[in-house]
PDB file of C-alpha atoms in Angstrom:
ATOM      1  CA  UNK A   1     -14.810  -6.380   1.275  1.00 92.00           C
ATOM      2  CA  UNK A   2     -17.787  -9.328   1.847  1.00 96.00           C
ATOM      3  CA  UNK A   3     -18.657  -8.381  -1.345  1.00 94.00           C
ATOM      4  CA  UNK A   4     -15.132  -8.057  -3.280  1.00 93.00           C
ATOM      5  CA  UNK A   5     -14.249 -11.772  -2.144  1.00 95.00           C
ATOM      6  CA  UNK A   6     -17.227 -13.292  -2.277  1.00 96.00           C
ATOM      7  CA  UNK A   7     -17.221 -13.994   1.687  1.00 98.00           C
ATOM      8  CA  UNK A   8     -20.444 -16.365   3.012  1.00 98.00           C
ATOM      9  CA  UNK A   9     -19.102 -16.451   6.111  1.00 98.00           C
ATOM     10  CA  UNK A  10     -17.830 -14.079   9.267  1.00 98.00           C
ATOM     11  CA  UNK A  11     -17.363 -13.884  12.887  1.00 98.00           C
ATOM     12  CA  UNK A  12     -16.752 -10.837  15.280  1.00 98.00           C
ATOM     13  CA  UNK A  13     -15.341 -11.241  18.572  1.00 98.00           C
ATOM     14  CA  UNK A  14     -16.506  -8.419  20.853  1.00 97.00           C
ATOM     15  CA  UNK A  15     -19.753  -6.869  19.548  1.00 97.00           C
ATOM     16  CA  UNK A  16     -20.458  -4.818  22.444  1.00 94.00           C
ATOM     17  CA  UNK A  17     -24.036  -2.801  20.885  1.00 95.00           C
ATOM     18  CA  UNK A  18     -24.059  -4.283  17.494  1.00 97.00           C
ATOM     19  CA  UNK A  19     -23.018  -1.147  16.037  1.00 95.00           C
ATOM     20  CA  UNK A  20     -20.855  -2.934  13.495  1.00 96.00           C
ATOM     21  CA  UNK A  21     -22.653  -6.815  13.962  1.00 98.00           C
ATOM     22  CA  UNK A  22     -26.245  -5.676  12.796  1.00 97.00           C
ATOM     23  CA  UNK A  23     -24.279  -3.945   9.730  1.00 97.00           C
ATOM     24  CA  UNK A  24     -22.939  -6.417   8.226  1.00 97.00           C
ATOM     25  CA  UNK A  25     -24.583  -8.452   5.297  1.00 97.00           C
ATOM     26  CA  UNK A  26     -23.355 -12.677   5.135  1.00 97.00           C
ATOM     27  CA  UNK A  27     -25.642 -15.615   4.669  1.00 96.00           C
ATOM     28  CA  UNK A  28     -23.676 -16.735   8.058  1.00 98.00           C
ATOM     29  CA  UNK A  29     -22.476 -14.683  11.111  1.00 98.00           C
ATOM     30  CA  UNK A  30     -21.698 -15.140  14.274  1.00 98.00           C
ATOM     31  CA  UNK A  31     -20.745 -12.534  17.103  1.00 98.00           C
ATOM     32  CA  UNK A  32     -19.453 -12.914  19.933  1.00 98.00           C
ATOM     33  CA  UNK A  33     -19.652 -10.612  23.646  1.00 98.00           C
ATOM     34  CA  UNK A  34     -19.862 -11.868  27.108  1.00 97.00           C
ATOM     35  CA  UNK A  35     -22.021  -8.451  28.046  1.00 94.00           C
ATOM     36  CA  UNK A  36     -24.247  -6.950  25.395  1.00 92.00           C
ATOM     37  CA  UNK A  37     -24.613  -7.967  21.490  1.00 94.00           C
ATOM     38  CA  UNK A  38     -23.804 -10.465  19.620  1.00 97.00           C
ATOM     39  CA  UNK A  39     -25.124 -14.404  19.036  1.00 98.00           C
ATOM     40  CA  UNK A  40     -23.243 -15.892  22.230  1.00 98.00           C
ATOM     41  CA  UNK A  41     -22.906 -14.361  25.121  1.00 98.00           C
ATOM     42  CA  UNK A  42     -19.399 -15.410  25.885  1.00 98.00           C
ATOM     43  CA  UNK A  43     -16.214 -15.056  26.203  1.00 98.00           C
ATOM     44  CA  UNK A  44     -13.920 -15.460  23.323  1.00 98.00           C
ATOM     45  CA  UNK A  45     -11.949 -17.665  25.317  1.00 98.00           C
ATOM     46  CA  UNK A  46     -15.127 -20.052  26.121  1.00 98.00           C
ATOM     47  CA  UNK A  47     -16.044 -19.692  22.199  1.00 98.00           C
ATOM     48  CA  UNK A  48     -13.040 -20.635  20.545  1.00 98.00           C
ATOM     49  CA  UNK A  49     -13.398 -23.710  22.885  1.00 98.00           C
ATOM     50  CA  UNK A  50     -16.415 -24.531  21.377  1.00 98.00           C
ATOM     51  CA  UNK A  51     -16.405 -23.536  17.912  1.00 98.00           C
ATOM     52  CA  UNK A  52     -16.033 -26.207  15.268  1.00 97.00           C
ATOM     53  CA  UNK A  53     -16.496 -23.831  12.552  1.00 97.00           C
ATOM     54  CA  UNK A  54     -14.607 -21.892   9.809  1.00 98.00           C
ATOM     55  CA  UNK A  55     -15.509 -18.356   8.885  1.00 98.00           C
ATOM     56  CA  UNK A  56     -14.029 -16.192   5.712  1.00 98.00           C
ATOM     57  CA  UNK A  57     -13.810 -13.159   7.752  1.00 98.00           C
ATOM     58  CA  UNK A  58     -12.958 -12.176  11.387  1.00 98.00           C
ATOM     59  CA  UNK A  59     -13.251  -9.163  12.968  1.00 98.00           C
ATOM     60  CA  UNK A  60     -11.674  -8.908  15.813  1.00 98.00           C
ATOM     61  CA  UNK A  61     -12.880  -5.980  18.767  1.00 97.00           C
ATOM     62  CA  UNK A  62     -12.703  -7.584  21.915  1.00 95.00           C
ATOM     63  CA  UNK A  63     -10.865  -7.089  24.904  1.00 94.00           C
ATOM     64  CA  UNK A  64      -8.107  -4.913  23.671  1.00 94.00           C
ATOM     65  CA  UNK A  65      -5.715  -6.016  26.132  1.00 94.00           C
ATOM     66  CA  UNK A  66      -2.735  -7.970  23.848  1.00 96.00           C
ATOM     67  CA  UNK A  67      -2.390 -11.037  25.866  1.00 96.00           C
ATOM     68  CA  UNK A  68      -5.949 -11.385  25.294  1.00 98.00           C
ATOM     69  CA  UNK A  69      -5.593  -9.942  21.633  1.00 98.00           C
ATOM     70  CA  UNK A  70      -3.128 -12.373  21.177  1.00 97.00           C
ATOM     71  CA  UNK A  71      -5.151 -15.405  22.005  1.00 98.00           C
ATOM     72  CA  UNK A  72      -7.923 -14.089  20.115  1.00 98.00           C
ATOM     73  CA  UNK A  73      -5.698 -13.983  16.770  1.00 98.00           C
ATOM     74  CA  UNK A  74      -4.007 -17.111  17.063  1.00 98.00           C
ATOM     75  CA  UNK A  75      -7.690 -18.631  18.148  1.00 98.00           C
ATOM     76  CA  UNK A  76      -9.036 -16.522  14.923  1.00 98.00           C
ATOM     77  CA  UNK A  77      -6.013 -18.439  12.532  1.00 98.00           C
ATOM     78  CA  UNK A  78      -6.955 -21.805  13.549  1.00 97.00           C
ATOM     79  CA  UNK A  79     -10.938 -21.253  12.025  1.00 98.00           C
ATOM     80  CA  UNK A  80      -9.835 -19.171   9.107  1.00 98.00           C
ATOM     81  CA  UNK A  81     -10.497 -20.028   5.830  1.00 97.00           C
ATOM     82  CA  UNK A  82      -7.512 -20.721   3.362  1.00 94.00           C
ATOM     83  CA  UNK A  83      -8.634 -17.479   1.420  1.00 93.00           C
ATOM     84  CA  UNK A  84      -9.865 -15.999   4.440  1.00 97.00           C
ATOM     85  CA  UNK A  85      -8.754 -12.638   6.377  1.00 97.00           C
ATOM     86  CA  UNK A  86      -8.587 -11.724  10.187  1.00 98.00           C
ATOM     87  CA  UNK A  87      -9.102  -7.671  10.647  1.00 98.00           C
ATOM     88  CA  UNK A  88      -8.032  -6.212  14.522  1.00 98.00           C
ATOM     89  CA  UNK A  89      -9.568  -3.240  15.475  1.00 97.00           C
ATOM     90  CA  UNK A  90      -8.077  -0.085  17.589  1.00 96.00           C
ATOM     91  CA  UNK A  91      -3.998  -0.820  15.809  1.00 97.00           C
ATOM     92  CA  UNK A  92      -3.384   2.975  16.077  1.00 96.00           C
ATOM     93  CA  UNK A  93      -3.343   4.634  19.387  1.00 95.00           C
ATOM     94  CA  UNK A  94      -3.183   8.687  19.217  1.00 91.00           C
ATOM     95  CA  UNK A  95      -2.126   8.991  22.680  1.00 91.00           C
ATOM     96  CA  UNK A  96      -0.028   7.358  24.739  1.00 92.00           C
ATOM     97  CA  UNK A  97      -3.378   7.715  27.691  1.00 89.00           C
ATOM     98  CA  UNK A  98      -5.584   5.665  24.725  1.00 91.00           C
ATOM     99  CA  UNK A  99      -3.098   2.609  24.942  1.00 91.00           C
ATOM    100  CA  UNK A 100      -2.321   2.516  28.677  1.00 89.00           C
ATOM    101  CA  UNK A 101      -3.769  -1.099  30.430  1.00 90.00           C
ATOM    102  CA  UNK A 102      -6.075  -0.982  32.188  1.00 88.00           C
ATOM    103  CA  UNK A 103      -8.344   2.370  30.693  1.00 85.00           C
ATOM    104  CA  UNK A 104      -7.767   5.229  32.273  1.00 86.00           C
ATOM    105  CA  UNK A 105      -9.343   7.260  29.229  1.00 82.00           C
ATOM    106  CA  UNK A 106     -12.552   7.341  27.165  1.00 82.00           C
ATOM    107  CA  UNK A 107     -11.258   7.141  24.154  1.00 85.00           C
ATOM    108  CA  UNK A 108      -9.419   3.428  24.677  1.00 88.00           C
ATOM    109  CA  UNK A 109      -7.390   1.498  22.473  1.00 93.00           C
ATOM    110  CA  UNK A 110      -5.337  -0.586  24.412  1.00 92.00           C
ATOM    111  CA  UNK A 111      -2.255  -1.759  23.592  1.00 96.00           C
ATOM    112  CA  UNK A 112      -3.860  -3.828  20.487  1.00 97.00           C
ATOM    113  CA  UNK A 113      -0.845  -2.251  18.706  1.00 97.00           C
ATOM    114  CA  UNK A 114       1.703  -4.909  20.119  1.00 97.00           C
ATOM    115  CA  UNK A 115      -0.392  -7.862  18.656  1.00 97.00           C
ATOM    116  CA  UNK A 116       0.223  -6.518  14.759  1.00 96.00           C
ATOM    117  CA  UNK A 117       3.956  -5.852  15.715  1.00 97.00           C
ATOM    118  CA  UNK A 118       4.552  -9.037  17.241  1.00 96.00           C
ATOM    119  CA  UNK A 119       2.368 -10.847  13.949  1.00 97.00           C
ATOM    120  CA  UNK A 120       5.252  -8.544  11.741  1.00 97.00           C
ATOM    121  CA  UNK A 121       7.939 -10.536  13.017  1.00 97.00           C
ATOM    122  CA  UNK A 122       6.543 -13.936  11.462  1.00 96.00           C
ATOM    123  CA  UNK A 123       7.637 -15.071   8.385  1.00 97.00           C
ATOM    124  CA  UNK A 124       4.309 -17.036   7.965  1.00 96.00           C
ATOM    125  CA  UNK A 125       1.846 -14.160   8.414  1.00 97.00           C
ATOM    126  CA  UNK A 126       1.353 -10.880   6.739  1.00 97.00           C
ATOM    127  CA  UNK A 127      -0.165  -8.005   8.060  1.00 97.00           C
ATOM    128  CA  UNK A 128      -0.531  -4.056   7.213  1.00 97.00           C
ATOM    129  CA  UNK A 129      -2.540  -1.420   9.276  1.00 98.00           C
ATOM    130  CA  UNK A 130      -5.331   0.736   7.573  1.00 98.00           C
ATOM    131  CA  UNK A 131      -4.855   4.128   8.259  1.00 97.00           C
ATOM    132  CA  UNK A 132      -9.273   4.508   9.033  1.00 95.00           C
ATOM    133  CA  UNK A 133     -10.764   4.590  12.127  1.00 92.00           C
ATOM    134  CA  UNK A 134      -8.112   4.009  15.131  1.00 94.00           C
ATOM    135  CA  UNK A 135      -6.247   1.575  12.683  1.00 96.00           C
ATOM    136  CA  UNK A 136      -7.113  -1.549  11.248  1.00 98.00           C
ATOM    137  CA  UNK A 137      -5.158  -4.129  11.024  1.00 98.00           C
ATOM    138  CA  UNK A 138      -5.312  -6.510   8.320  1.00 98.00           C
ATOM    139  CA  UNK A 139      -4.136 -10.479   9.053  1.00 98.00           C
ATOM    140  CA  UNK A 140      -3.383 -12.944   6.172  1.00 96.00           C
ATOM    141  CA  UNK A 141      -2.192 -16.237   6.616  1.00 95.00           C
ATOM    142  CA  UNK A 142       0.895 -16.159   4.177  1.00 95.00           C
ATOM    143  CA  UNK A 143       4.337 -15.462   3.646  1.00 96.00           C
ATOM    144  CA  UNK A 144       5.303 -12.160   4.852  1.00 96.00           C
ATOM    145  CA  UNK A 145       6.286  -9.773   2.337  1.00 94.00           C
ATOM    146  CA  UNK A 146       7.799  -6.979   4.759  1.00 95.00           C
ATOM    147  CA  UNK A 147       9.007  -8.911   7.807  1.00 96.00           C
ATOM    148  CA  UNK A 148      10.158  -6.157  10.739  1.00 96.00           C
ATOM    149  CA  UNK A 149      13.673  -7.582  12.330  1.00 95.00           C
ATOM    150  CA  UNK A 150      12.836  -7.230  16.017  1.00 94.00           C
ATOM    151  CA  UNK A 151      14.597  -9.339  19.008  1.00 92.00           C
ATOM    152  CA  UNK A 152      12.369 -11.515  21.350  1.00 90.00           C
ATOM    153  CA  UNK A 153      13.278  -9.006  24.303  1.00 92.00           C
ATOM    154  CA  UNK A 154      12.556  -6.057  22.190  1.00 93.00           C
ATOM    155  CA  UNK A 155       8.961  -7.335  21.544  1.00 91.00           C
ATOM    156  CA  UNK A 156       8.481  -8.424  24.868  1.00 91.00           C
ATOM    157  CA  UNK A 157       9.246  -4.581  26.480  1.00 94.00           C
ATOM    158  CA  UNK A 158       7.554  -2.571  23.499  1.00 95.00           C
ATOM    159  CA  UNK A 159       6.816   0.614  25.135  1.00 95.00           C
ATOM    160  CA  UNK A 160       4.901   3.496  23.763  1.00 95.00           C
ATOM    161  CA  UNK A 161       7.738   5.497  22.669  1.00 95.00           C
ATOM    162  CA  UNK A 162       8.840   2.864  20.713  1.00 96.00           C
ATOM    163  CA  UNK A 163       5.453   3.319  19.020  1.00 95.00           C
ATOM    164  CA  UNK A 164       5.324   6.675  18.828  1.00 94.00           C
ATOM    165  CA  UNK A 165       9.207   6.368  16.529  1.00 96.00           C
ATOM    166  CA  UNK A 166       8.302   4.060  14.891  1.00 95.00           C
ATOM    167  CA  UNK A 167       4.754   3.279  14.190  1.00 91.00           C
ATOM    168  CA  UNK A 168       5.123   3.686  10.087  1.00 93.00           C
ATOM    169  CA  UNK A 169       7.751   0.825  10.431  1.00 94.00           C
ATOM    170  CA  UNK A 170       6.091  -0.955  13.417  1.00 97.00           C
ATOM    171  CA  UNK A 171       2.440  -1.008  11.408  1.00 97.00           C
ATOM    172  CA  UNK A 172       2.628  -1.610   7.436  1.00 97.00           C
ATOM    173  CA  UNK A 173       0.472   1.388   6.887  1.00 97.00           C
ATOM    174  CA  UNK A 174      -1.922   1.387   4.500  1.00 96.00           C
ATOM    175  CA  UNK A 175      -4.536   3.802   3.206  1.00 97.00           C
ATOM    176  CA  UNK A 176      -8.286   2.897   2.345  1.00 96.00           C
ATOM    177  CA  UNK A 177      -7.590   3.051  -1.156  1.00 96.00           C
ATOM    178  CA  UNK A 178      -3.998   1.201  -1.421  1.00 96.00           C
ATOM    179  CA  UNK A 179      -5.795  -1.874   0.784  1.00 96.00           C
ATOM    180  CA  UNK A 180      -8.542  -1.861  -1.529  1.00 94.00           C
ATOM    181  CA  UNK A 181      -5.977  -2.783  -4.513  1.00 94.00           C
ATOM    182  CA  UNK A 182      -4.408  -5.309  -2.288  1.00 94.00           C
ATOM    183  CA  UNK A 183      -7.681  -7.015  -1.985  1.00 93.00           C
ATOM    184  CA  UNK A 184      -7.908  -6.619  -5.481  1.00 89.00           C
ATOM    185  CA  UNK A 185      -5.073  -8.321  -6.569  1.00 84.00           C
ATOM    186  CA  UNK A 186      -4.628 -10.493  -3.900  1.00 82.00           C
TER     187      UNK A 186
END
């Protein structure tokens, strides 16, 4: 992707070991984790109060809890580049025990997944959900091209069930190979 767009720039918010951080290859990165890895041991709250930078791409794995997810996006939009892209880790629960606040299971995901279906119901931002990993979801600041018709109390009591119906609708699913044309043409 850093290489397909010609990216020089990126930022990851929650790098916990640097299992992903130390990976990636940019002239200029920055990660951020109030515990472990990263470059500033912070929270993403006290970064984004700081940061007078913009970055190409954003990866966001923080604290997957979506009031914070949801300050970390709109955060992550302000410091985005105009060609840049915002990618929000842990979009696809398997069980409903994965999403549940606060973790109750090893294998946690949070309820990310009500960040990318609240973002579906703008008609400035566009978003899809890989289907790799425990879902990706993929932010661009543009018109969306599939907005999901959802009322304000609807979004504000999504429950796991509603999920579980309705997560092809809910997410924009994508494969690996069908994002990879996106990026292409996009």
């Amino acid at each position: 992707l850093i290489l397909e767009k010609k990216y020089s720039s990126y930022l990851e918010i929650g790098c916990d070991t640097n299992s992903n951080f130390s990976n990636i290859l940019i002239p200029k990165k920055i990660g951020v984790d109030p515990n472990l890895g990263g470059t500033h041991k912070m929270t993403s709250d006290e970064f984004f109060k700081i940061n007078k930078e913009n970055f190409d791409l954003i990866f966001i794995d923080g604290l997957h809890i979506t009031d914070q997810v949801n300050r970390d996006i709109e955060n992550s939009l302000r410091c985005l580049n105009p060609r840049g892209l915002i990618l929000l880790h842990d979009c696809l629960p398997k069980k409903i025990w994965s999403q549940i606040v606060p973790c109750i299971y090893s294998k946690w995901n949070g309820d990310v997944w009500k960040s990318l279906v609240k973002l579906r119901t703008k008609v400035d931002i566009n978003t899809y959900t890989i289907i790799a990993d425990h879902g990706i979801g993929v932010i661009f600041r543009e018109k969306n091209k599939n907005i999901l018709n959802l009322s304000s109390s609807k979004l504000n009591n999504l429950k796991f069930k509603d999920y579980y119906k309705n997560h092809n609708e809910y997410m924009n699913l994508l494969s690996v190979e069908k994002f990879f044309e996106l990026i292409k043409s996009h």
